[in-house]
Amino acid sequence: MEQKLSSVAKTFTPSPIQELSHLAQRSNAINLAEGFPDFPAPSHLKNAAISAINSDFNQYRHVQGICDHLANIMKEMHGLDFDPRTDMAICCGQTEAFAAAVFAIIDPGDEVVLFDPSFETYEGCIRMAGGIPVYVALEPPHWTLDPDRFINSFTARTKAVILNSPHNPTGKVFTKDELETIAGACCRRDCMAITDEVYEHITYDNIKHISLASLPGMQERTIITSSLSKTFSVTGWRVGWAIAPAFFASAIRNIHVKITDCAPVPFQEAALTALRSPPEYFENLRREYESKRDYIVHVIAGLGFQIKFKPRGALFLFAELPENYLLSDVEYVKELIKQAGVVAVPGCGFFHTTLSTEKLSQVGCSYQERYIRFAFCKSSATLAAAAQKLAELSDAMGGVIGGKNA
């Protein structure tokens, strides 16, 4: 009966990131693979969710107050005016919001520009809609955007650009100049943009997140997606949103209702408490994660990794294997699990372009197999335990784990 599967379904395979997390659970390994915290969510948010359940907010419901708070936040952060009654769609996490946004604007044959490396969800949604992903490589080691390469990726069939900033997996925060390049191309070519801004409050070194929608001419053509998950350490609650001009937001709401009807209602109610958090909450969040970033950078650099780019946002370190190390990223992760009991993610799963004949060949034609992603959104105890295991094994092997240098 396998032939009964749709052509799209046949192209999908299990998420390698989730499979590595499952492996960590089964083998009792330390999970630095998936980007979820292993420390408790804020107690006042948990209490708000419990109170909502006990107050019988347990049936289908749209909590309009979330939209009201989001409109205020967008005005305060980015100077953008949105109507909370018409320009918002509450969804089951950013993932559904993003998928519904893609389904709302992409027709079969439409081309969608993405930046490489890229999180796995985006391509799947584009292909389910019948769209064609077109990847534009960011240049390592600082993951800069080449304006010419980006502009040359546009064709008569280009419908939209996908932007994730702060960026998973690299930790890049797109600069104002890069955002202006993206915005200029979208306006000239009359293209849409869909942004993934789930790390909007998690930036480092006094860098501020800039929403693409805040640039001239972009609010009318941008669908912003985000969620509670990363900012409030509740990745399992599945409360996210899309913010867009009314006709796009309406289409996204309609798609959302047809698929899932509503986001989990007790967690929508608790979101009201989260979105009322004072500025001190977000500053403490940044400060704590910046400390964790600095710690993991120190640990991984001590193993011989090349840290040419320190994350400026998000929750991951995308580290390059030592220059003379012979194993690929996949082989390294296997050795890491086997010998140290620590799980990370091979970088190759985030890459989709092969640029060995272009300028990027200067860093090695196989650079796509030279990166490992480490999640540092973990408790201090977890990070310290991982550091100890890695250091002990490195000492035992006389250097880098796996011990295979040229």
Coordinates of C-alpha atoms in Angstrom, one line a residue:
M1 CA 0.0 0.0 0.0
E2 CA 3.0 2.3 0.1
Q3 CA 2.2 3.4 -3.4
K4 CA -0.9 5.1 -2.0
L5 CA 1.3 7.8 -0.4
S6 CA 1.3 11.2 -2.0
S7 CA 4.3 12.3 -4.0
V8 CA 5.0 15.0 -1.4
A9 CA 4.8 12.5 1.5
K10 CA 7.2 10.2 -0.2
T11 CA 9.9 12.9 -0.1
F12 CA 9.7 13.4 3.7
T13 CA 11.9 11.6 6.1
P14 CA 12.0 11.8 9.9
S15 CA 13.6 14.9 11.3
P16 CA 17.3 14.1 12.1
I17 CA 17.2 16.7 14.9
Q18 CA 14.3 15.0 16.6
E19 CA 15.8 11.5 16.0
L20 CA 19.0 12.6 17.7
S21 CA 16.9 13.9 20.7
H22 CA 15.1 10.6 20.9
L23 CA 18.5 8.9 20.8
A24 CA 19.6 11.0 23.7
Q25 CA 16.6 10.0 25.7
R26 CA 17.1 6.3 24.9
S27 CA 20.8 6.3 25.7
N28 CA 20.6 8.7 28.6
A29 CA 23.0 11.0 26.8
I30 CA 23.2 14.7 27.4
N31 CA 21.1 16.4 24.7
L32 CA 22.8 19.4 23.1
A33 CA 20.9 18.6 19.9
E34 CA 17.4 20.1 20.0
G35 CA 16.7 23.7 20.9
F36 CA 14.6 23.3 23.9
P37 CA 15.4 24.2 27.5
D38 CA 15.9 21.5 30.1
F39 CA 15.3 23.9 33.0
P40 CA 11.8 24.8 34.4
A41 CA 9.5 27.3 32.7
P42 CA 8.8 30.4 34.7
S43 CA 6.6 29.4 37.7
H44 CA 4.2 32.3 37.2
L45 CA 3.5 31.1 33.7
K46 CA 2.9 27.5 34.8
N47 CA 0.6 28.8 37.5
A48 CA -1.3 30.9 35.0
A49 CA -1.8 27.8 32.8
I50 CA -3.0 25.7 35.8
S51 CA -5.4 28.4 36.8
A52 CA -6.8 28.5 33.3
I53 CA -7.4 24.8 33.3
N54 CA -9.1 24.9 36.8
S55 CA -11.2 27.8 35.6
D56 CA -12.4 25.6 32.7
F57 CA -10.8 27.4 29.8
N58 CA -10.7 24.0 28.2
Q59 CA -12.9 24.3 25.0
Y60 CA -12.4 25.9 21.6
R61 CA -11.5 29.5 22.1
H62 CA -9.7 32.4 20.5
V63 CA -8.1 34.6 23.1
Q64 CA -8.2 38.1 21.6
G65 CA -6.1 39.6 24.4
I66 CA -3.0 37.9 22.9
C67 CA -3.6 40.0 19.7
D68 CA -4.0 43.2 21.7
H69 CA -0.7 42.6 23.5
L70 CA 1.1 41.7 20.3
A71 CA -0.1 44.9 18.6
N72 CA 1.4 46.9 21.6
I73 CA 4.6 45.0 21.4
M74 CA 5.0 45.5 17.7
K75 CA 4.5 49.2 18.2
E76 CA 7.0 49.5 21.0
M77 CA 9.7 47.3 19.4
H78 CA 9.5 48.3 15.8
G79 CA 7.2 51.3 15.5
L80 CA 4.7 49.3 13.5
D81 CA 0.9 49.8 13.6
F82 CA -1.2 46.6 13.4
D83 CA -4.9 46.3 14.0
P84 CA -5.3 43.5 16.7
R85 CA -8.8 42.7 15.4
T86 CA -7.8 42.0 11.8
D87 CA -4.0 41.7 11.4
M88 CA -3.2 38.7 13.8
A89 CA -3.7 34.9 13.6
I90 CA -3.0 32.8 16.7
C91 CA -1.7 29.4 15.7
C92 CA -0.3 26.1 17.2
G93 CA 3.2 27.5 17.5
Q94 CA 5.4 29.3 15.0
T95 CA 5.6 26.1 12.9
E96 CA 1.9 26.1 12.1
A97 CA 1.9 29.9 11.6
F98 CA 4.7 29.6 9.1
A99 CA 3.1 26.7 7.3
A100 CA -0.2 28.5 7.1
A101 CA 1.6 31.6 5.8
V102 CA 3.2 29.6 3.0
F103 CA -0.1 27.9 2.1
A104 CA -1.7 31.3 2.0
I105 CA 0.5 32.8 -0.6
I106 CA 2.4 30.0 -2.5
D107 CA 0.9 28.4 -5.6
P108 CA 2.4 25.4 -7.5
G109 CA 5.5 26.5 -9.4
D110 CA 6.1 29.6 -7.4
E111 CA 9.8 30.1 -6.4
V112 CA 10.7 30.9 -2.8
V113 CA 14.1 32.3 -1.9
L114 CA 15.8 31.0 1.3
F115 CA 19.2 31.5 2.9
D116 CA 21.5 28.6 3.3
P117 CA 22.1 27.1 5.8
S118 CA 18.5 26.9 6.7
F119 CA 16.2 25.2 9.3
E120 CA 14.5 22.1 7.9
T121 CA 10.9 23.1 8.4
Y122 CA 10.9 25.8 5.7
E123 CA 11.6 23.6 2.7
G124 CA 9.0 21.1 3.7
C125 CA 6.2 23.7 3.9
I126 CA 7.2 25.2 0.5
R127 CA 7.2 21.8 -1.1
M128 CA 3.8 20.8 0.4
A129 CA 2.4 24.0 -1.2
G130 CA 3.9 23.0 -4.6
G131 CA 6.5 25.8 -4.4
I132 CA 10.1 25.5 -5.5
P133 CA 12.8 26.4 -2.9
V134 CA 15.7 28.5 -4.2
Y135 CA 18.7 28.6 -1.9
V136 CA 21.1 31.5 -1.5
A137 CA 24.3 30.6 0.3
L138 CA 25.5 32.8 3.2
E139 CA 29.3 33.1 3.1
P140 CA 31.2 31.4 6.0
P141 CA 32.7 31.9 8.4
H142 CA 30.6 35.0 9.3
W143 CA 27.6 34.0 7.2
T144 CA 27.4 37.2 5.3
L145 CA 24.9 37.9 2.5
D146 CA 26.4 38.5 -0.9
P147 CA 23.9 41.1 -2.5
D148 CA 24.7 40.0 -6.0
R149 CA 24.1 36.4 -5.3
F150 CA 20.9 37.2 -3.6
I151 CA 19.6 39.5 -6.3
N152 CA 20.6 37.0 -9.1
S153 CA 18.4 34.3 -7.4
F154 CA 15.3 36.1 -8.4
T155 CA 13.3 35.1 -11.5
A156 CA 9.9 35.9 -13.0
R157 CA 8.5 33.1 -10.9
T158 CA 9.9 34.3 -7.5
K159 CA 7.0 34.9 -5.1
A160 CA 8.5 35.2 -1.7
V161 CA 11.7 35.4 0.4
I162 CA 12.0 33.5 3.8
L163 CA 14.1 35.3 6.5
N164 CA 15.0 33.8 9.8
S165 CA 16.8 36.4 12.0
P166 CA 18.2 35.8 14.6
H167 CA 19.3 32.8 12.6
N168 CA 19.2 29.0 13.2
P169 CA 21.7 27.3 13.0
T170 CA 24.4 30.0 12.8
G171 CA 23.4 32.6 15.4
K172 CA 23.7 35.3 12.8
V173 CA 21.6 38.5 13.2
F174 CA 21.1 40.1 9.8
T175 CA 22.6 43.6 9.6
K176 CA 20.7 46.7 8.7
D177 CA 22.5 46.8 5.3
E178 CA 21.6 43.2 4.6
L179 CA 18.0 43.8 5.6
E180 CA 17.9 46.8 3.2
T181 CA 19.2 44.6 0.4
I182 CA 16.4 42.1 1.0
A183 CA 13.8 44.8 1.4
G184 CA 14.9 46.6 -1.8
A185 CA 14.8 43.4 -3.8
C186 CA 11.3 42.5 -2.5
C187 CA 9.9 46.0 -3.3
R188 CA 11.5 46.1 -6.8
R189 CA 10.3 42.6 -7.7
D190 CA 6.9 43.0 -5.9
C191 CA 7.7 39.9 -3.7
M192 CA 6.4 38.9 -0.3
A193 CA 8.5 38.0 2.7
I194 CA 7.8 35.6 5.5
T195 CA 9.9 36.0 8.6
D196 CA 10.6 33.6 11.4
E197 CA 11.4 35.9 14.4
V198 CA 11.2 33.4 17.3
Y199 CA 14.5 34.5 18.7
E200 CA 13.6 38.2 18.5
H201 CA 14.3 38.7 22.2
I202 CA 17.5 36.6 22.3
T203 CA 20.4 38.7 21.0
Y204 CA 23.8 39.4 22.4
D205 CA 26.6 42.0 22.7
N206 CA 24.0 44.8 22.7
I207 CA 22.8 43.9 19.2
K208 CA 19.1 44.7 18.6
H209 CA 16.7 42.7 16.5
I210 CA 15.3 44.6 13.5
S211 CA 12.1 43.2 12.0
L212 CA 12.2 43.2 8.2
A213 CA 8.6 44.6 8.2
S214 CA 9.9 47.8 9.8
L215 CA 11.9 48.8 6.7
P216 CA 10.3 51.1 4.1
G217 CA 7.7 49.4 1.9
M218 CA 7.9 46.1 3.8
Q219 CA 5.0 46.1 6.3
E220 CA 2.5 45.7 3.4
R221 CA 4.3 42.7 2.0
T222 CA 5.7 40.9 5.1
I223 CA 4.1 38.1 7.2
I224 CA 5.8 38.0 10.6
T225 CA 5.7 34.6 12.5
S226 CA 6.8 34.0 16.1
S227 CA 5.8 32.3 19.3
L228 CA 6.0 32.0 23.0
S229 CA 8.3 29.0 22.8
K230 CA 11.9 30.3 22.9
T231 CA 11.3 33.6 24.8
F232 CA 9.4 32.0 27.7
S233 CA 10.9 28.4 27.7
V234 CA 7.6 26.7 26.8
T235 CA 8.4 25.0 23.5
G236 CA 5.7 22.3 24.2
W237 CA 2.8 24.8 24.7
R238 CA 2.4 25.4 21.0
V239 CA 1.2 29.0 21.0
G240 CA 2.4 31.1 18.1
W241 CA 1.2 33.8 15.7
A242 CA 1.3 35.4 12.3
I243 CA 1.1 39.2 12.0
A244 CA 0.4 40.6 8.5
P245 CA -1.9 42.9 6.6
A246 CA -5.6 42.0 7.1
F247 CA -6.2 40.0 3.9
F248 CA -3.1 37.8 4.6
A249 CA -3.9 37.4 8.2
S250 CA -7.5 36.4 7.4
A251 CA -6.3 33.7 4.9
I252 CA -3.9 32.4 7.6
R253 CA -6.7 32.2 10.2
N254 CA -8.9 30.4 7.7
I255 CA -6.2 27.8 7.0
H256 CA -5.4 27.4 10.7
V257 CA -9.1 26.8 11.6
K258 CA -9.3 24.1 8.9
I259 CA -6.3 22.3 10.2
T260 CA -6.3 22.6 14.0
D261 CA -9.2 24.9 14.9
C262 CA -7.4 26.7 17.8
A263 CA -4.2 26.8 19.8
P264 CA -4.3 25.1 23.2
V265 CA -6.7 27.3 25.1
P266 CA -5.2 27.1 28.7
F267 CA -1.8 28.1 27.2
Q268 CA -3.4 30.9 25.2
E269 CA -4.7 32.2 28.6
A270 CA -1.3 31.8 30.1
A271 CA 0.2 33.7 27.2
L272 CA -1.6 36.8 28.4
T273 CA 0.6 36.7 31.5
A274 CA 3.8 36.0 29.5
L275 CA 3.2 38.9 27.1
R276 CA 2.7 41.3 30.0
S277 CA 6.3 40.6 31.2
P278 CA 8.2 43.7 32.2
P279 CA 11.4 44.8 30.3
E280 CA 13.5 43.3 33.1
Y281 CA 12.4 39.8 32.1
F282 CA 13.7 40.1 28.6
E283 CA 17.0 41.7 29.8
N284 CA 17.5 38.9 32.3
L285 CA 16.8 36.4 29.5
R286 CA 19.4 37.9 27.2
R287 CA 22.0 38.2 30.0
E288 CA 21.5 34.5 31.1
Y289 CA 21.7 33.2 27.6
E290 CA 24.7 35.4 26.7
S291 CA 26.5 33.8 29.7
K292 CA 25.6 30.3 28.5
R293 CA 26.8 31.2 25.0
D294 CA 30.2 32.4 26.3
Y295 CA 30.5 29.2 28.4
I296 CA 29.8 26.8 25.5
V297 CA 32.1 28.8 23.2
H298 CA 34.9 28.4 25.7
V299 CA 34.2 24.7 26.1
I300 CA 34.0 23.9 22.4
A301 CA 37.0 26.0 21.5
G302 CA 38.9 24.1 24.1
L303 CA 38.3 20.9 22.1
G304 CA 40.1 22.4 19.1
F305 CA 37.0 23.6 17.2
Q306 CA 37.4 26.6 15.0
I307 CA 35.2 29.4 16.4
K308 CA 35.4 32.0 13.8
F309 CA 32.0 33.4 14.4
K310 CA 30.5 33.9 17.9
P311 CA 26.7 33.7 17.8
R312 CA 25.0 37.1 18.0
G313 CA 21.5 35.7 18.7
A314 CA 19.4 32.5 19.0
L315 CA 20.4 29.5 21.1
F316 CA 23.1 27.6 19.1
L317 CA 26.8 27.5 18.5
F318 CA 27.6 26.5 14.9
A319 CA 31.2 25.4 15.3
E320 CA 33.7 24.3 12.6
L321 CA 35.7 21.1 13.1
P322 CA 39.4 21.5 13.5
E323 CA 41.2 22.2 10.2
N324 CA 43.1 19.0 10.0
Y325 CA 40.3 16.7 11.5
L326 CA 39.5 13.9 9.1
L327 CA 36.0 12.8 10.2
S328 CA 32.9 14.4 8.7
D329 CA 30.3 16.1 10.8
V330 CA 28.1 13.0 10.8
E331 CA 31.0 10.8 11.8
Y332 CA 32.0 13.2 14.6
V333 CA 28.5 13.2 16.1
K334 CA 28.5 9.4 16.1
E335 CA 31.8 9.3 17.9
L336 CA 30.5 12.0 20.3
I337 CA 27.5 9.9 21.3
K338 CA 29.4 6.7 21.5
Q339 CA 32.5 7.9 23.4
A340 CA 31.2 10.9 25.4
G341 CA 27.5 10.4 25.8
V342 CA 26.8 13.8 24.4
V343 CA 24.4 14.5 21.4
A344 CA 24.8 17.4 19.0
V345 CA 23.6 17.9 15.4
P346 CA 25.7 17.5 12.2
G347 CA 25.6 20.7 10.2
C348 CA 25.1 19.0 6.9
G349 CA 21.4 18.7 7.5
F350 CA 21.1 22.5 7.3
F351 CA 22.9 22.9 4.0
H352 CA 21.2 22.6 0.6
T353 CA 23.7 24.3 -1.8
T354 CA 26.9 23.1 -3.4
L355 CA 29.2 25.9 -4.3
S356 CA 32.5 24.2 -5.0
T357 CA 32.8 26.1 -8.3
E358 CA 32.1 29.5 -6.7
K359 CA 33.9 31.9 -4.4
L360 CA 33.0 29.7 -1.4
S361 CA 35.3 27.0 -2.6
Q362 CA 38.1 29.0 -1.0
V363 CA 37.0 27.6 2.4
G364 CA 36.9 24.0 1.1
C365 CA 34.4 22.3 -1.2
S366 CA 33.1 20.2 1.6
Y367 CA 32.6 23.0 4.1
Q368 CA 28.9 21.8 4.4
E369 CA 30.2 18.7 6.2
R370 CA 32.5 20.6 8.6
Y371 CA 30.0 22.1 11.1
I372 CA 28.4 20.9 14.3
R373 CA 25.4 22.6 16.0
F374 CA 25.5 22.7 19.8
A375 CA 22.4 23.9 21.6
F376 CA 23.2 25.9 24.8
C377 CA 19.7 26.6 26.0
K378 CA 20.3 24.1 28.9
S379 CA 20.8 24.4 32.6
S380 CA 24.1 25.3 34.0
A381 CA 24.3 21.8 35.5
T382 CA 23.7 20.2 32.0
L383 CA 26.3 22.4 30.3
A384 CA 28.8 21.7 33.0
A385 CA 28.2 17.9 32.8
A386 CA 28.6 18.0 29.1
A387 CA 31.8 20.0 29.4
Q388 CA 33.2 17.5 31.9
K389 CA 32.4 14.5 29.6
L390 CA 33.9 16.2 26.6
A391 CA 37.0 17.3 28.5
E392 CA 37.6 13.8 29.9
L393 CA 37.3 12.2 26.6
S394 CA 39.4 14.7 24.8
D395 CA 42.2 14.2 27.4
A396 CA 41.9 10.4 27.0
M397 CA 42.1 10.7 23.2
G398 CA 45.0 13.2 23.3
G399 CA 43.0 15.9 21.6
V400 CA 39.8 16.1 19.6
I401 CA 37.2 13.4 20.2
G402 CA 37.6 10.7 17.7
G403 CA 41.3 11.3 17.6
K404 CA 41.6 11.3 13.8
N405 CA 43.8 14.2 12.5
A406 CA 45.6 14.4 9.3

